[in-house]
Structures are given as C-alpha cells and as structure tokens.
mmCIF file of C-alpha atoms in Angstrom:
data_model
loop_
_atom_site.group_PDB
_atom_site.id
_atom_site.type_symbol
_atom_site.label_atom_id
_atom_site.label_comp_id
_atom_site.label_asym_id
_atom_site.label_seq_id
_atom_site.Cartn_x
_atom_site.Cartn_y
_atom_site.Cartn_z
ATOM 1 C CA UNK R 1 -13.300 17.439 -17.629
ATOM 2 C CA UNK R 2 -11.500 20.525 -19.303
ATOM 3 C CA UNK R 3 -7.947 20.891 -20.440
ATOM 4 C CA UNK R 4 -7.119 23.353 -17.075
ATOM 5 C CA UNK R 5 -8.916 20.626 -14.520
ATOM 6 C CA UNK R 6 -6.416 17.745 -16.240
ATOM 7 C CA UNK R 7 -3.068 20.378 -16.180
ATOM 8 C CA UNK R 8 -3.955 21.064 -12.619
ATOM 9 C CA UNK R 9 -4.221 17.555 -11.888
ATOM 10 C CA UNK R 10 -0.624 16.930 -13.761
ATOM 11 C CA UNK R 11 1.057 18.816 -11.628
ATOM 12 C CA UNK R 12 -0.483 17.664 -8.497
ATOM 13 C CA UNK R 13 0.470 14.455 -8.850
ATOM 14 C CA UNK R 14 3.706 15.355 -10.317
ATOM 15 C CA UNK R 15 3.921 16.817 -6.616
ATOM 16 C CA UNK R 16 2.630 14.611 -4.670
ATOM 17 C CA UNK R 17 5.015 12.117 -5.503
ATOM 18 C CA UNK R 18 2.998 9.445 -5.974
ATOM 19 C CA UNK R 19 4.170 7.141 -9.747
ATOM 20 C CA UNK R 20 0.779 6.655 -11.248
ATOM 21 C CA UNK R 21 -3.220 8.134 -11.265
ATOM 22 C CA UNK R 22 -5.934 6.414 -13.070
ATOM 23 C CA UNK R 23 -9.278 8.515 -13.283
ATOM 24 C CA UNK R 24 -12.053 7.130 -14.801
ATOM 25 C CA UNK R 25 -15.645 9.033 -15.021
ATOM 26 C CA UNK R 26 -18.199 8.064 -17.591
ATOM 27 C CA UNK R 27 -16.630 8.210 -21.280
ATOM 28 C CA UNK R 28 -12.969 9.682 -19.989
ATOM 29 C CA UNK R 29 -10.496 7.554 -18.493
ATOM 30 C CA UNK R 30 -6.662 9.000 -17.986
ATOM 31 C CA UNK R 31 -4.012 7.268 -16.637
ATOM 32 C CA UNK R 32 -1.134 10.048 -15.225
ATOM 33 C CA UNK R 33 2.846 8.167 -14.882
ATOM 34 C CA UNK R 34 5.577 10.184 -13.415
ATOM 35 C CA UNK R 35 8.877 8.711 -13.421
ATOM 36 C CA UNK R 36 11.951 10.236 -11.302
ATOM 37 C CA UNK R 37 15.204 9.928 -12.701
ATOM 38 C CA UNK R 38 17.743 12.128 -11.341
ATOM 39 C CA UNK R 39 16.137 14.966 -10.649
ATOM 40 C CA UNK R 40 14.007 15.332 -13.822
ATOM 41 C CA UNK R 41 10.239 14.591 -13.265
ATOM 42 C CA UNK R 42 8.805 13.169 -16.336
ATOM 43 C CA UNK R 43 4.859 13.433 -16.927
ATOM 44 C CA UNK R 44 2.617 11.360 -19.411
ATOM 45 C CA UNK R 45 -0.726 11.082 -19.130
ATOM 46 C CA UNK R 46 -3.500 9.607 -21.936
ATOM 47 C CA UNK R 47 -6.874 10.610 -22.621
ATOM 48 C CA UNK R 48 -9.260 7.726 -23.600
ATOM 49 C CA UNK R 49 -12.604 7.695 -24.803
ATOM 50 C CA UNK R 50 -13.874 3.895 -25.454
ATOM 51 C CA UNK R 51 -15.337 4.544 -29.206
ATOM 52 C CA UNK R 52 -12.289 5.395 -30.319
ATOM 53 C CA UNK R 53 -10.236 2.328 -29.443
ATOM 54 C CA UNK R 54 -8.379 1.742 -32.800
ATOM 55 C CA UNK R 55 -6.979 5.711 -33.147
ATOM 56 C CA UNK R 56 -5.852 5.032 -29.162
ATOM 57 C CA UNK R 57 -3.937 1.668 -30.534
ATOM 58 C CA UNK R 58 -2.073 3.979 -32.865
ATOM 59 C CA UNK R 59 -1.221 6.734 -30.890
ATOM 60 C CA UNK R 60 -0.226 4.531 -27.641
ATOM 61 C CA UNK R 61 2.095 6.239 -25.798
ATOM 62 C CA UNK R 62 5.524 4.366 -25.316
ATOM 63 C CA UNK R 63 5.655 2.612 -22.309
ATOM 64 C CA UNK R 64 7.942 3.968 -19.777
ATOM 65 C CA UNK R 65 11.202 2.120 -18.459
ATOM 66 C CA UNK R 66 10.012 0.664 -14.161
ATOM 67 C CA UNK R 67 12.706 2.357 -11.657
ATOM 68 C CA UNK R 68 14.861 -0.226 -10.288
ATOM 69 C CA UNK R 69 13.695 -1.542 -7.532
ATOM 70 C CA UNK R 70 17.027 -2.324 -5.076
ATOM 71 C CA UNK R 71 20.425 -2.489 -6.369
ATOM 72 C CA UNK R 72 21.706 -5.514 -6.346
ATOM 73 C CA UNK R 73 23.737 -7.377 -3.504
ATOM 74 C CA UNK R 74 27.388 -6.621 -3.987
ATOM 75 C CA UNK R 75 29.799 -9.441 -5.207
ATOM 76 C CA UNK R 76 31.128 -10.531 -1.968
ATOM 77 C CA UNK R 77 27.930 -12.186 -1.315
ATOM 78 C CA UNK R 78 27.392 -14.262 -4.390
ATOM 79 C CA UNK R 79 27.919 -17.083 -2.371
ATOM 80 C CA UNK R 80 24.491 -16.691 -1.220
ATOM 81 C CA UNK R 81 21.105 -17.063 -2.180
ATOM 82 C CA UNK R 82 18.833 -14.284 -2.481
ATOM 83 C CA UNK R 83 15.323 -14.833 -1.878
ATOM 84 C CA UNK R 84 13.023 -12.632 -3.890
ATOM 85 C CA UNK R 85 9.524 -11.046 -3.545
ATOM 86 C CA UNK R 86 6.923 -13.222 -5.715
ATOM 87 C CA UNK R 87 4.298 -10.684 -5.922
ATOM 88 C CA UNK R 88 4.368 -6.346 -5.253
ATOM 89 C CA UNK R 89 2.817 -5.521 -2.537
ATOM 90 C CA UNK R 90 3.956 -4.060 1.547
ATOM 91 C CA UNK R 91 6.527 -6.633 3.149
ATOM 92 C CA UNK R 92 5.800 -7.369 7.068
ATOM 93 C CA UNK R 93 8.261 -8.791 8.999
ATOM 94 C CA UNK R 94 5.578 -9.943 11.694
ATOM 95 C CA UNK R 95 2.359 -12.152 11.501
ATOM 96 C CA UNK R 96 1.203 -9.000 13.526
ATOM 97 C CA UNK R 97 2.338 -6.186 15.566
ATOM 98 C CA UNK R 98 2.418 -7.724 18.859
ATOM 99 C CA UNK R 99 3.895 -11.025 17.426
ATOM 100 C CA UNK R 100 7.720 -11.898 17.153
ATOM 101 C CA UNK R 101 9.482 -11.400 13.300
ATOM 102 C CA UNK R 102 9.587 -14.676 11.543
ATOM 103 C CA UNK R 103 13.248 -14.531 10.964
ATOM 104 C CA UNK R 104 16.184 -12.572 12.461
ATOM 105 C CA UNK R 105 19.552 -12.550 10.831
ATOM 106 C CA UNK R 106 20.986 -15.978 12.092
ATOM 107 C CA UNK R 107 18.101 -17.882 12.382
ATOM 108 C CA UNK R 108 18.238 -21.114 10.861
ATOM 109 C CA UNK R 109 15.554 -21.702 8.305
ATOM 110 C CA UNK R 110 14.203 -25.158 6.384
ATOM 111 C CA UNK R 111 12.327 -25.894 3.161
ATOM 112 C CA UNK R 112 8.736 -24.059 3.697
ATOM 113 C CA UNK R 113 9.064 -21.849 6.641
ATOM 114 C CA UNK R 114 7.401 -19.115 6.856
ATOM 115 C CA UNK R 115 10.241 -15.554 5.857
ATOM 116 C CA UNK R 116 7.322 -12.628 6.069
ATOM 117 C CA UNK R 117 4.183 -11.662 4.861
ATOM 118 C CA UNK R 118 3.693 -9.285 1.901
ATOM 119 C CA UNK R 119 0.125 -7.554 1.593
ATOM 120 C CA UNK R 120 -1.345 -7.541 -1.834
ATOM 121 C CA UNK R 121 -4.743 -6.184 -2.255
ATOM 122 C CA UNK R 122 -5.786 -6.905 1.116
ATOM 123 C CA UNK R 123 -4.756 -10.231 1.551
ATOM 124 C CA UNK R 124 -1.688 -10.919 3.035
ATOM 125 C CA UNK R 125 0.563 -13.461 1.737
ATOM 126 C CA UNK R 126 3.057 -15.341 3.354
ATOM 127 C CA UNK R 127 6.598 -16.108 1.306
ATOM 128 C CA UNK R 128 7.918 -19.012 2.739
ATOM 129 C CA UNK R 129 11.313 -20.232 1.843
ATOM 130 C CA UNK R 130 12.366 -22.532 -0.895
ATOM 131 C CA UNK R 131 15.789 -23.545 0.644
ATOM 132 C CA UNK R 132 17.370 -24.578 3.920
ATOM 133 C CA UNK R 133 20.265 -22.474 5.019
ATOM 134 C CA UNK R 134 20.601 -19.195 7.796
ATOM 135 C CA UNK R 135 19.618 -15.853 7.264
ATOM 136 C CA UNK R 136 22.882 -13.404 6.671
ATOM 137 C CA UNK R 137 20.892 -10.489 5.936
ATOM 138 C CA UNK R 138 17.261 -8.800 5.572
ATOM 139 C CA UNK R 139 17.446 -6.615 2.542
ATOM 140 C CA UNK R 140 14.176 -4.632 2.689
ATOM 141 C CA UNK R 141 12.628 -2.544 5.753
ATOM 142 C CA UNK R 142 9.535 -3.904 7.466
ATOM 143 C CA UNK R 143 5.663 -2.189 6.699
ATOM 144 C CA UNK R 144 8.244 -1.313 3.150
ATOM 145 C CA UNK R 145 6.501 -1.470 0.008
ATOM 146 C CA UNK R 146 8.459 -4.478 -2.734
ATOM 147 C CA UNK R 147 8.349 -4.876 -6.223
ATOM 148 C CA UNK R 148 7.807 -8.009 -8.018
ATOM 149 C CA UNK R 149 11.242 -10.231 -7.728
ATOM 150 C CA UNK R 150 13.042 -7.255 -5.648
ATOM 151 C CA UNK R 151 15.483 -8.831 -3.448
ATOM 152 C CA UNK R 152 14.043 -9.886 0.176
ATOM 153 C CA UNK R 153 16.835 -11.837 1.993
ATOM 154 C CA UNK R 154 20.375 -13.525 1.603
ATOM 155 C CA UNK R 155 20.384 -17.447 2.938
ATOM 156 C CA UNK R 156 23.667 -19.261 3.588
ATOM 157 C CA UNK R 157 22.551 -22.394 2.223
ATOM 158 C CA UNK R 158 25.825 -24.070 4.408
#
C-alpha cells in the first residue's frame, strides 16, 4: 500500500464518519481514529509492520481521550438509581420486533427481570436488573448503539 492509497483512505473515513478503521493485509496493519470535538476532526492513524515491534513500542502514538458517551442525569434525579450498560454493543428495547418492550416508564420491576437486550458481537445479551423499584425514565433510544457503563435507565427504588 502507497503513501496516496493510505491519504485517500484518511480522508474517507475522516468523511464517512465512522471513529475507527483497522486494515490489515499481509505485513501492514493500520489502525485510522477520528475523534470529533467541536467541530475539529482529528486524524491518527499507525503503520505497523510485525518485525519491528520494539521501534512501534517507542513511537506509540498517545492514546486518544473516548467521547462521552451521555451526559449525565441532572441533579433533580439523584434520588434515583441509574442502571448502566455492562458491555458496548446496540440496546433493544424488545426480545424482537413483533414482541412487547420489556419495560415502559412505570412499570414495576424486581431483582432479575429482564430491562433490554444489548447485541454484542452477535449475541444478544439481556441486562436484567439488579434492584426492585419503577422505571421513571429510559435514557437511551431503542436499535441505539451504548457504550460500556453509559447510562440505560432511572429506577425509583420506593
């Protein structure tokens, strides 16, 4: 791969808006970040080649800062418990599209029911709830992709 074929590449997936590439083919493997903040677009991308591990030790690039996933809930509700995603993945409200959500805001929940499902490599995963309480609010839009601990719910535990 030449130095024009991995510019081009740069800037298509600094359009594309996707956060990271990673292209591997035979002795070349680059990995391509692009953080947003504001409304700066920041590139980095590395160029490995396996017999040349210890030089790519030294030079690693500094890791860049994750974008935050949801903003906190406000103060008002810090009377409630917020249940967080365990794992990244997509967050389903429904076992499956023709099926009911698990929970609505209101409904009463106990120790180990079933919240939602979050998809994770193919498998799909389903968060079940810690605590008893009522469901005040659903933080995070269904078929929405989650971070790892990104707020999912509020609970009432009254």
């Amino acid at each position: 791969m030449d130095l024009k074929e991995i510019q081009n590449l740069i800037k298509f997936v600094a359009n594309s808006g996707v956060a990271e590439v990673k292209l591997e083919m035979d002795d070349v493997k680059i990995t391509i970040r692009t953080t947003l903040e504001g409304n700066t677009t920041e590139t980095t991308y590395v160029q490995q080649l396996p017999a040349q591990n210890t030089l790519q030790q030294a030079l690693a690039p500094q890791p860049v800062a994750p974008v935050a996933p949801a903003a906190a809930p406000p103060a008002e509700d810090s009377k409630y418990i917020v249940v967080k995603s365990p794992i990244i993945g997509t967050f389903y409200r429904k076992p499956s599209p023709d099926k009911p959500m698990f929970v609505e805001v209101g409904t009463s929940i106990g120790k180990g029911d079933v919240l939602c499902v979050i998809e994770a490599m193919k498998l799909f995963n389903e968060i079940e709830s810690e605590i008893s309480g009522k469901i005040v609010k659903v933080l995070v839009d269904d078929m929405s992709p989650v971070e790892f601990d990104q707020p999912l719910f509020l609970v009432d535990p009254s």
